Coordinates of C-alpha atoms and ligand atoms in Angstrom, one line a residue:
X1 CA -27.4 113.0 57.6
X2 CA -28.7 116.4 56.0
X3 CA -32.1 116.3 54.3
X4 CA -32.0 115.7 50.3
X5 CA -33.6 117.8 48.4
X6 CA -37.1 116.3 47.5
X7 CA -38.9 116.5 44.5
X8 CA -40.6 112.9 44.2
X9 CA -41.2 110.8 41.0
X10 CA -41.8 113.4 38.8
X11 CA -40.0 116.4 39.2
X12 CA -41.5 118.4 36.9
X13 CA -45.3 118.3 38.3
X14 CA -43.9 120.3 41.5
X15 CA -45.7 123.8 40.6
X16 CA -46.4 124.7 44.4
X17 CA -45.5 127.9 46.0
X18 CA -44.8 126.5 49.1
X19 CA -42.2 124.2 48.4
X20 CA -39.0 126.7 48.5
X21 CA -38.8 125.5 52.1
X22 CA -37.8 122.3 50.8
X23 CA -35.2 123.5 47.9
X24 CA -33.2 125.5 49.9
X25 CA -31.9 122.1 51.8
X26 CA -28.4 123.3 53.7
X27 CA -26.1 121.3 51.8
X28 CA -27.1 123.6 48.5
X29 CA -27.5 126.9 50.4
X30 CA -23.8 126.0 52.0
X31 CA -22.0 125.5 48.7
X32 CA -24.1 127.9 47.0
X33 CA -22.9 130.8 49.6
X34 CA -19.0 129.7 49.7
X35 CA -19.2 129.1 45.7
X36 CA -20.8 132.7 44.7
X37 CA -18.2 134.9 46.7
X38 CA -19.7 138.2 48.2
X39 CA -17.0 139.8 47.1
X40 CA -17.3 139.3 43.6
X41 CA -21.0 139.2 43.4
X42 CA -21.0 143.1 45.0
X43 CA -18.3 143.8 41.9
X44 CA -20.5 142.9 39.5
X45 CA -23.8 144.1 40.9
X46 CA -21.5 147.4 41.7
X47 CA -23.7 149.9 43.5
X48 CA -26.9 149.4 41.7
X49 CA -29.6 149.2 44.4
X50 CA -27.6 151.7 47.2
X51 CA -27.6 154.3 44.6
X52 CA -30.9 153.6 43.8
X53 CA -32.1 153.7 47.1
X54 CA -30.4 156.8 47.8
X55 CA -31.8 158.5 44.7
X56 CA -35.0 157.9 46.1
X57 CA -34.4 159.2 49.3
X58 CA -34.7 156.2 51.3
X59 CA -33.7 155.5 55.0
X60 CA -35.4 152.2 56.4
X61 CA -35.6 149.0 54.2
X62 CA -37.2 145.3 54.5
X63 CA -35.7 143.1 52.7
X64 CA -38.3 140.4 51.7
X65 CA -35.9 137.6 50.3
X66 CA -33.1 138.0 52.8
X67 CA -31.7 134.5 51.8
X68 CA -28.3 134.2 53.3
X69 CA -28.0 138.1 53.7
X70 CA -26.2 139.5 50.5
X71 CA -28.0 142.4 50.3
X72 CA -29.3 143.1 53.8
X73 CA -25.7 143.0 54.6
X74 CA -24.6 146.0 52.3
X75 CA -27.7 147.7 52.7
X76 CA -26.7 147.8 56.4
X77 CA -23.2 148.6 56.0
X78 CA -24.4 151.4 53.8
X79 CA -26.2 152.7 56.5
X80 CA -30.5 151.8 55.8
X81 CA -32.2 150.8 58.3
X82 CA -32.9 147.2 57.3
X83 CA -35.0 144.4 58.8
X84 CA -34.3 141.0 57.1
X85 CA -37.2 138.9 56.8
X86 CA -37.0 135.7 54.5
X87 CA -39.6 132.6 54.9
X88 CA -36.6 129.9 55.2
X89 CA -35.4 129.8 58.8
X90 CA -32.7 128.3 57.7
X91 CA -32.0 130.9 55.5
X92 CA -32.1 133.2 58.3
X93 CA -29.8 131.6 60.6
X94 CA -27.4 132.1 58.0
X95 CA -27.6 135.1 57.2
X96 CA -27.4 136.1 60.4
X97 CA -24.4 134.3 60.6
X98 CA -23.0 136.0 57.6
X99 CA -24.2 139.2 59.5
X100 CA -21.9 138.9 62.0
X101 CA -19.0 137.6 60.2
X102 CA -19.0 140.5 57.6
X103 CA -18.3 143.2 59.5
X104 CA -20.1 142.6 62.7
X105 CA -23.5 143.8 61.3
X106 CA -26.5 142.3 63.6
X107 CA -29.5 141.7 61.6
X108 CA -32.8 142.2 62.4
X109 CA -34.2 138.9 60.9
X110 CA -37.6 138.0 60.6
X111 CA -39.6 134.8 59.5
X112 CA -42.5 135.4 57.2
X113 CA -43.4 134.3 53.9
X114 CA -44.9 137.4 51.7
X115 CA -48.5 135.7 51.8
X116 CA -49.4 136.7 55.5
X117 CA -46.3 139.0 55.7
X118 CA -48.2 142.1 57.7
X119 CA -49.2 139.4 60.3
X120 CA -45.3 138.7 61.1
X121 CA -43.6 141.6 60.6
X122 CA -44.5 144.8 61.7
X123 CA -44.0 149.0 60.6
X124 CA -44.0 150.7 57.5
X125 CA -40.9 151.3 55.2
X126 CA -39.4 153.9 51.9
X127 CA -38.2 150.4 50.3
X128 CA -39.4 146.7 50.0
X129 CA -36.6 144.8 47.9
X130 CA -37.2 141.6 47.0
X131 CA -34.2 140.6 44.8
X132 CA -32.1 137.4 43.9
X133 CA -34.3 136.0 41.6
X134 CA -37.2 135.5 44.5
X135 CA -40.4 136.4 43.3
X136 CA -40.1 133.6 40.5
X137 CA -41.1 131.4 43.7
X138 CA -45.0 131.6 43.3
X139 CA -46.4 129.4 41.9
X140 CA -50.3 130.9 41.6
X141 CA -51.4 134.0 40.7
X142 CA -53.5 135.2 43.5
X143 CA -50.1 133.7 45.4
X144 CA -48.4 136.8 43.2
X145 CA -51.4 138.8 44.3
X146 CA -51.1 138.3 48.0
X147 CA -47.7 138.8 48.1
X148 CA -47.6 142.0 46.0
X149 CA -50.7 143.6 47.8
X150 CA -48.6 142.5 51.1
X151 CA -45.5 144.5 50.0
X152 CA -47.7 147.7 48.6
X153 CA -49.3 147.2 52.2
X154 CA -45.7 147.7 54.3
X155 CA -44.7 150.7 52.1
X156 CA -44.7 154.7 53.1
X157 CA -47.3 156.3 51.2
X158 CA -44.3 157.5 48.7
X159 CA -42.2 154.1 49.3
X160 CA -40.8 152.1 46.4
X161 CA -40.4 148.9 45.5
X162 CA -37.7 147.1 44.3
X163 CA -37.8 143.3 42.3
X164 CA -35.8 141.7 40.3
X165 CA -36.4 138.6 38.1
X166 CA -34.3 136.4 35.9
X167 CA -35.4 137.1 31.7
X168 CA -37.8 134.0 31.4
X169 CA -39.1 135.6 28.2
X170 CA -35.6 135.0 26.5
X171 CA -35.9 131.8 28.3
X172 CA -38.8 130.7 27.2
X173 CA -38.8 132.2 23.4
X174 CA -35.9 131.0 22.6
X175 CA -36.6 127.4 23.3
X176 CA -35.3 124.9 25.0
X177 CA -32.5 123.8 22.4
X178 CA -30.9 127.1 22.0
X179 CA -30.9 127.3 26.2
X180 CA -28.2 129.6 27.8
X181 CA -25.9 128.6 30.2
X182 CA -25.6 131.0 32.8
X183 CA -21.8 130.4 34.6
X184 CA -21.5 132.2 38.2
X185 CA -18.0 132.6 39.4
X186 CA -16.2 132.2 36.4
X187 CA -16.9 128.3 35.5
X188 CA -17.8 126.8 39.2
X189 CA -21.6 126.8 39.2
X190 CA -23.5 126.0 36.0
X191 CA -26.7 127.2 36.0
X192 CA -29.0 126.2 33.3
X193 CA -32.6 125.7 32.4
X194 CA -33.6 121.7 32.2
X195 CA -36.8 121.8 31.6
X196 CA -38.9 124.8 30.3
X197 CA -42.7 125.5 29.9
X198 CA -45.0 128.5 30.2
X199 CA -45.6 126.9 33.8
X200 CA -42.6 125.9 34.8
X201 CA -38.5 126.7 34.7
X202 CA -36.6 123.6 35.8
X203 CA -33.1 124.7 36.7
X204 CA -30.1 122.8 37.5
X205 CA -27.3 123.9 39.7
X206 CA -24.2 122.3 38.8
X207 CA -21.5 122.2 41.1
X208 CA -17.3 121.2 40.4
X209 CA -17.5 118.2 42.9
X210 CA -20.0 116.7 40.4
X211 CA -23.4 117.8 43.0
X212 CA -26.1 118.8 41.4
X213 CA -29.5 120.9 42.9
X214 CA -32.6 122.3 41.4
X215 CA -35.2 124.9 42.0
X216 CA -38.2 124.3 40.5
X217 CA -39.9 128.2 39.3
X218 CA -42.2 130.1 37.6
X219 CA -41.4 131.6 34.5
X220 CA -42.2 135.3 35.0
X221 CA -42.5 137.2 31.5
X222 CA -41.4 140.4 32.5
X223 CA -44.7 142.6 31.0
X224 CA -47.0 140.2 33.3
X225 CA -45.0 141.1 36.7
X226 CA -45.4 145.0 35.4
X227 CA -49.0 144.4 34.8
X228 CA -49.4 142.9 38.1
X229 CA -47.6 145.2 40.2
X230 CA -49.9 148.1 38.6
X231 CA -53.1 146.1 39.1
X232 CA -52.2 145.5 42.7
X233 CA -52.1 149.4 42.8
X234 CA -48.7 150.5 42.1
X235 CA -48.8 154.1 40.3
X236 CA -45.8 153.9 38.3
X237 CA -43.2 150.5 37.7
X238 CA -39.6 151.5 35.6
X239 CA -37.8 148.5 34.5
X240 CA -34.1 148.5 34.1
X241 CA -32.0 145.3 32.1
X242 CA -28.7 143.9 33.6
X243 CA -27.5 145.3 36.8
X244 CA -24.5 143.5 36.5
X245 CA -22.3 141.8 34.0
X246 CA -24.1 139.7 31.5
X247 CA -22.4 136.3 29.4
X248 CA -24.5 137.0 26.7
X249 CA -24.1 140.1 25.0
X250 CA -27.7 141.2 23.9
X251 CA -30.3 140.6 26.3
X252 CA -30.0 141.3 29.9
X253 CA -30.3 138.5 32.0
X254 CA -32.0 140.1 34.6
X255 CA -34.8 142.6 34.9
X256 CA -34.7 145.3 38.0
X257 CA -38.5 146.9 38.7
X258 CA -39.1 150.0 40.3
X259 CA -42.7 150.4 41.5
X260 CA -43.8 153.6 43.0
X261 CA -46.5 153.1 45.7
X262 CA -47.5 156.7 44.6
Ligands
SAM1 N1 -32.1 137.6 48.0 C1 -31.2 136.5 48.2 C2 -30.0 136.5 47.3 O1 -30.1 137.3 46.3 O2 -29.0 135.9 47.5 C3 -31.9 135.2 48.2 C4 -32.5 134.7 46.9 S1 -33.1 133.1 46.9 C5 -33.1 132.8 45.2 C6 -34.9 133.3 47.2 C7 -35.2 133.5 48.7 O3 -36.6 133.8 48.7 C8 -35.0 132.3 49.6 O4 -34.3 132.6 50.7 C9 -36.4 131.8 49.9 O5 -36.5 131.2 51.2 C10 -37.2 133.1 49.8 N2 -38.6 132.9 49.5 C11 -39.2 132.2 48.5 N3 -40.5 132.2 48.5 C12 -40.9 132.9 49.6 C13 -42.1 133.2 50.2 N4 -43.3 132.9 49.7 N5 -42.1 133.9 51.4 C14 -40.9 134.3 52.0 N6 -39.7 134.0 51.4 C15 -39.7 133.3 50.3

């Protein structure tokens, strides 16, 4: 029997940082992979972060939020030196898995959440990329602290970072009535906020064979990650909107940051 996804009698209390271990169950990370095809995620993404990384003259890469290896997969076949580090072993046997299978690319993987990342994995690097949606994961400040100081830490004296978040401030000022659906793959997944305060962004997963998963997160306003990337000691953050195709016409869905270690 594979492990259910757990979030007790009330769902909605679950505010701890540490429990992504126990969202990502296999069952959701398996349909989630087969559902969101690589092929059209990298078409609408297009070359966003390899151009990006290029711009900025960047050669090695660790990828924070490996997950089931999107990105350090096309980072690698782009040709960064990338070590894949993600606090979800299970996450990481996948993606080495998917490593392997698309286009024979060994990663380097790594287990380590951000907290105590310096103590697991090891060198300095031109990029940190922490993307998917990741960072939303922390539930305390100081937890945001940590793992921002940790990044800042593993970066070249010139090195950049790279995080992405969903646009919780639509999310959240826009109310709970008016919520967007958010449709991945055409109309397979539905993705949609269920519950929504300033502490918490309860979203469902919605699958065609009638399955459905959560994740419970924290609701990043996008001028609070800014301010704490610069308080943390990042010299200089750029944020763009979408990266890739939006269902909604006027806001971006997603935030990309850009902070400068220097
Ligand atoms: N970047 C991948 C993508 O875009 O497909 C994965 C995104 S997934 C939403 C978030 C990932 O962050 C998961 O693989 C999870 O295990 C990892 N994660 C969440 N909190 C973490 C932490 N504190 N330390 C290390 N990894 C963490």
């Amino acid at each position: 029997m594979q492990p259910a996804q757990e979030f007790g009698d009330n769902p909605v209390e679950v505010r701890e940082t540490g429990h992504y271990t126990e969202e990502y169950v296999p069952s959701f990370v398996e349909k989630w992979d087969a559902l969101i095809d690589w092929e059209k995620r990298a078409e609408s993404e297009g070359n966003f972060f390899i151009d990006l990384l290029r711009k900025w003259g960047v050669r090695s890469v660790l990828d924070v939020a490996t997950g089931t290896g999107f990105h350090s997969v096309r980072l690698l076949a782009a040709g960064f030196e990338t070590v894949s580090a993600d606090g979800s072993a299970e996450m990481l046997a996948r993606a080495f898995e998917n490593g392997t299978k698309q286009g024979g690319h060994i990663l380097r993987v790594v287990q380590a959440d951000w907290r105590w990342l310096n103590r697991d994995v090891h060198g300095e690097y031109d990029a940190i990329v922490c993307l998917g949606n990741s960072f939303t994961h922390l539930f305390s400040e100081r937890a945001r602290r940590k793992a921002l100081a940790e990044f800042y830490a593993m970066l070249k004296h010139d090195g950049i970072l790279v995080l992405d978040q969903r646009n919780y401030d639509a999310i959240l000022d826009d109310g709970f009535t008016s919520k967007h659906r958010y449709y991945y793959c055409g109309e397979d997944v539905i993705v949609e906020p269920e519950y929504v305060d300033e502490g918490l962004c309860r979203m469902r997963y919605s699958f065609p064979d009638n399955s459905t998963y959560h994740l419970n997160m924290f609701p990043l306003r996008k001028d609070y990650t800014r301010r704490l990337m610069s308080e943390v000691g990042f010299q200089r953050i750029e944020t763009y909107g979408d990266f890739q195709h939006t269902y909604r016409g006027e806001q971006p869905d997603f935030f990309v940051h850009v902070a400068e270690k220097e």
